[in-house]
CSV table of C-alpha atoms and ligand atoms in Angstrom, one decimal:
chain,number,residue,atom,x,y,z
A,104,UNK,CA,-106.2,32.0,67.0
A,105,UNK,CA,-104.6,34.5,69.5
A,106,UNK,CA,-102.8,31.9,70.8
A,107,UNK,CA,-100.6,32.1,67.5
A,108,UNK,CA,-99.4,35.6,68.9
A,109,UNK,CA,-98.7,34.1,72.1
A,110,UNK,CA,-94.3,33.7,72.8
A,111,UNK,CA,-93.4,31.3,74.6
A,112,UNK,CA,-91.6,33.3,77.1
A,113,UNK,CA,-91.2,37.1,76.8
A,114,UNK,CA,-87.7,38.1,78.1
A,115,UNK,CA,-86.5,41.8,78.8
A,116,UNK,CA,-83.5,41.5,77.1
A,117,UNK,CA,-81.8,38.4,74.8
A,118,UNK,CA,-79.5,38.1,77.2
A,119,UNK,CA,-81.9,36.0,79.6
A,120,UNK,CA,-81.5,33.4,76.6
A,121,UNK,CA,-77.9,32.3,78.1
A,122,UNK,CA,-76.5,29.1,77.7
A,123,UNK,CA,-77.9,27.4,80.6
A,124,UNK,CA,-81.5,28.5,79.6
A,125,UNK,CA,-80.8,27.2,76.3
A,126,UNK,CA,-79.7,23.7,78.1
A,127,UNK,CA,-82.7,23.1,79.4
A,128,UNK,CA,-84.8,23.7,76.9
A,129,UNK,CA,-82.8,21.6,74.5
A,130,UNK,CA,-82.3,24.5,72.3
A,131,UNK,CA,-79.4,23.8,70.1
A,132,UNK,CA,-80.2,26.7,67.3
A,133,UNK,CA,-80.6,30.6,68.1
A,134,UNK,CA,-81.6,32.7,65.1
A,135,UNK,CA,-82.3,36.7,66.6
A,136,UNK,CA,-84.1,39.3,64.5
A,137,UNK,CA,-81.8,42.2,64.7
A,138,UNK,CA,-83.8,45.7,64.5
A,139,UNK,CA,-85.0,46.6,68.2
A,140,UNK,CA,-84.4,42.7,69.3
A,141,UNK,CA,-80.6,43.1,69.5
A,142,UNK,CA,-80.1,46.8,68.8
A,143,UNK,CA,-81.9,49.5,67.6
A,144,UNK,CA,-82.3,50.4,64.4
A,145,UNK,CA,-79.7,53.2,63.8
A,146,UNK,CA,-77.4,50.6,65.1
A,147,UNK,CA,-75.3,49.5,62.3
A,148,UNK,CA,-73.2,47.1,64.9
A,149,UNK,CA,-73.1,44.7,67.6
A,150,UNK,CA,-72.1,46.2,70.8
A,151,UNK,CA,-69.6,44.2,72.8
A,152,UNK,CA,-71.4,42.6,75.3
A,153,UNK,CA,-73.4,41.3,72.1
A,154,UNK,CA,-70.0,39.8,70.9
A,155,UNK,CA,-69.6,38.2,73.8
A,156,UNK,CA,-72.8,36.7,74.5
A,157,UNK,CA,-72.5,35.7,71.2
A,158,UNK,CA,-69.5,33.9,71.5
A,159,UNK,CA,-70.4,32.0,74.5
A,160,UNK,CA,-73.7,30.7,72.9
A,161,UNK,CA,-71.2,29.4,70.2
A,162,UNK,CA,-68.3,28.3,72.6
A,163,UNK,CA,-71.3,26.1,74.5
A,164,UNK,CA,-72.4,24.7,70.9
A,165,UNK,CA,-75.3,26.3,70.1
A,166,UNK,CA,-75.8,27.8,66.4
A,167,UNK,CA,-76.5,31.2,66.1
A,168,UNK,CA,-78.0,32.4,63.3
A,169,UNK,CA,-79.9,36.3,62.0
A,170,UNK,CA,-83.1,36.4,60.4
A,171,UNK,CA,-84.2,39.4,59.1
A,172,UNK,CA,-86.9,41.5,56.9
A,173,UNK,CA,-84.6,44.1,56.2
A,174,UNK,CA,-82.2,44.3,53.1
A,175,UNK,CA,-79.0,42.4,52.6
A,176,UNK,CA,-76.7,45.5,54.0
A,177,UNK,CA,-78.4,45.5,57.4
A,178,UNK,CA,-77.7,41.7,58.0
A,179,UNK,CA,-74.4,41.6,56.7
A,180,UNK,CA,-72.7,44.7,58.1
A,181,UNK,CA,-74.3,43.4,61.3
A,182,UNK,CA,-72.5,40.0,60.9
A,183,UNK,CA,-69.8,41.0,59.5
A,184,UNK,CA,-66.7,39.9,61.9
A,185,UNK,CA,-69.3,37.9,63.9
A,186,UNK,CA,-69.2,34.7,61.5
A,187,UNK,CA,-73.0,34.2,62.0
A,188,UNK,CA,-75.1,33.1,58.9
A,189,UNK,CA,-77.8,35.0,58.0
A,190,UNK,CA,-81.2,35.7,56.2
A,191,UNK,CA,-82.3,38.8,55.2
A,192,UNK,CA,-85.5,40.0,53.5
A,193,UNK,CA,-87.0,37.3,55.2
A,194,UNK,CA,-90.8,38.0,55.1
A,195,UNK,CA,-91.6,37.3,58.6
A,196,UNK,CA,-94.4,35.9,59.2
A,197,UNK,CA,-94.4,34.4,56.5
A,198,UNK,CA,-91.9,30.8,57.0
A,199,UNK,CA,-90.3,30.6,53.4
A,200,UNK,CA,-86.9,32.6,55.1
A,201,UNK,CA,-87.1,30.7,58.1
A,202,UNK,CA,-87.2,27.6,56.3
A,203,UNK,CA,-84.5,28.5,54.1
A,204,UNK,CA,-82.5,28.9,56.7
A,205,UNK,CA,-83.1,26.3,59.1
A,206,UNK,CA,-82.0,23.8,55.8
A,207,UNK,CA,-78.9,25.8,55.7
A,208,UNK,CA,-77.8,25.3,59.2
A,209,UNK,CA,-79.5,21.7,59.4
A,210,UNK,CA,-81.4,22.6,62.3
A,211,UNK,CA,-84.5,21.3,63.0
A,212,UNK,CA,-87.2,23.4,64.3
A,213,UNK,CA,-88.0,21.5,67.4
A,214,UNK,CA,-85.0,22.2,68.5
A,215,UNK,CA,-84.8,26.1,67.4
A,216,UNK,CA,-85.3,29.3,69.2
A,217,UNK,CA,-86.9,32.7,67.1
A,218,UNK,CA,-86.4,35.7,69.1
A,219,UNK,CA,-87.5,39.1,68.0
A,220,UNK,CA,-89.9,42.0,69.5
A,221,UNK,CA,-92.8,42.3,67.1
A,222,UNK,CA,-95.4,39.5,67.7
A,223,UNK,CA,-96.9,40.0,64.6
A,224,UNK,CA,-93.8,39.4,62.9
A,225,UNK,CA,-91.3,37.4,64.9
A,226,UNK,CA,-93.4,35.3,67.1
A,227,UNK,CA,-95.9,34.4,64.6
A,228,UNK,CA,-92.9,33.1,62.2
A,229,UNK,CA,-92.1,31.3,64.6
A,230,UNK,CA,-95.1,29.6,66.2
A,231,UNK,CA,-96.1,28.9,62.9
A,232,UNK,CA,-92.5,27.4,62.0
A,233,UNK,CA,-92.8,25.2,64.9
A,234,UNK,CA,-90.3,27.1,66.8
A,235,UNK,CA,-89.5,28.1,70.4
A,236,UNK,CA,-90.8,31.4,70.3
A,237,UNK,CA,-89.5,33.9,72.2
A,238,UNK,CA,-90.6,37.9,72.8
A,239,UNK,CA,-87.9,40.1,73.6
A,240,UNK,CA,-89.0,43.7,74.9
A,241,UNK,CA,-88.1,46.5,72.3
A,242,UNK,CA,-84.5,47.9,72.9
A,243,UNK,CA,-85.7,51.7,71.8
A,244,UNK,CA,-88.8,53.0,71.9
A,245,UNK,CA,-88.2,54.3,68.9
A,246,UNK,CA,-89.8,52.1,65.8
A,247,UNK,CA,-89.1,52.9,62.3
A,248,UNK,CA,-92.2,53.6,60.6
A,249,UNK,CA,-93.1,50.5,58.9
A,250,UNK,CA,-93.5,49.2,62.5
A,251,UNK,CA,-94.7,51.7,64.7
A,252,UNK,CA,-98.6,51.2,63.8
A,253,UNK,CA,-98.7,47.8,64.4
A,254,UNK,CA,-97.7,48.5,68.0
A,255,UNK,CA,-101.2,49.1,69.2
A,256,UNK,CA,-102.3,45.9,68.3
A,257,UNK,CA,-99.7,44.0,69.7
A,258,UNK,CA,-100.4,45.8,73.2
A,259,UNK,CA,-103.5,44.1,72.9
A,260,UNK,CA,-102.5,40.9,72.1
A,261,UNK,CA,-100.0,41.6,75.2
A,262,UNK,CA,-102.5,42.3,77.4
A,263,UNK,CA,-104.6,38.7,77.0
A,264,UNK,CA,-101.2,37.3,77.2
A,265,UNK,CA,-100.4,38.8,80.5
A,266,UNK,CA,-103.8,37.8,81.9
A,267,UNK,CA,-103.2,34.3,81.1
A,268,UNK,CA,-99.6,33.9,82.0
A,269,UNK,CA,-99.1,36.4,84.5
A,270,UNK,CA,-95.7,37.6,82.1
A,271,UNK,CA,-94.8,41.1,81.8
A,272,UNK,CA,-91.4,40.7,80.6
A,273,UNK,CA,-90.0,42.2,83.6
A,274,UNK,CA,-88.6,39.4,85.3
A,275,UNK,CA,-87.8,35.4,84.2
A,276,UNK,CA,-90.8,33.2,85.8
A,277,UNK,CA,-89.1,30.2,84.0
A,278,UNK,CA,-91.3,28.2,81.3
A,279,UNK,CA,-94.9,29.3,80.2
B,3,LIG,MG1,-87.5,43.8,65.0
């Protein structure tokens, strides 16, 4: 059961997912929660080296794509200017967003990466989606409310994690 929890890799930032990575892992579809995964909250934008990392995931053929539990707004004056296709309210963990929007892009999930930083949200979505799950370690410290209390559990889950793979996030020790 834990094992559900478990990403399979836990990166300090998104950008460790660059186009090479991606290669190798036969990843042709990205889709990035957006709160504390890619900015944090407050954040109503991209920053630049966002833009470009998102360009050069698109430039090398890879789809990127948003998926998020928030409301429409926060997706789409995120992606505004990006051209990136998006889900919002998504309901992670639950898979009916995910699935709606892998149809959308015609991607199939073996081939799909989910990266967020909540495990009970974004990696569970996507282990149970029969994703490539990825952790990515909180941008702010700061959680809006709605998340902070599910932090303590997730240290746990981190914890059993960490004993088995040896992965604190810190640094890229390839494949799990
Ligand atoms: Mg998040």
């Amino acid at each position: 059961m834990m094992e559900m929890l478990y990403p399979k890799k836990y990166v300090g930032s998104v950008f460790e997912l660059d186009t090479e990575f991606l290669k190798r892992e036969k990843i042709n579809t990205v889709i990035f929660d957006i709160d504390n995964t890619l900015v944090p909250y407050w954040i109503k934008k991209p920053t630049k080296e966002l833009e470009r990392y998102f360009l050069s995931l698109k430039e090398s053929g890879v789809t990127v794509a948003v998926l998020s539990n928030s409301k429409e707004e926060r997706s789409r004056v995120f992606c505004e200017g990006l051209d990136i296709p998006y889900e919002y309210r998504a309901g992670k963990p639950g898979t009916g967003g995910l699935k709606k929007l892998l149809k959308r892009l015609g991607a199939s999930p073996e081939r799909s990466l989910l990266a967020g930083d909540q495990i009970f949200t974004d990696v569970w979505c996507a282990n149970k989606g029969g994703l490539y799950s990825v952790l990515v370690k909180q941008v702010s410290k700061k959680d809006e409310l709605i998340t902070a209390p599910k932090r303590p559990f997730e240290k746990i889950v981190l914890y059993f994690y960490f004993r088995k793979t040896g992965n604190d996030g810190k640094q890229d020790k390839g494949q799990q």
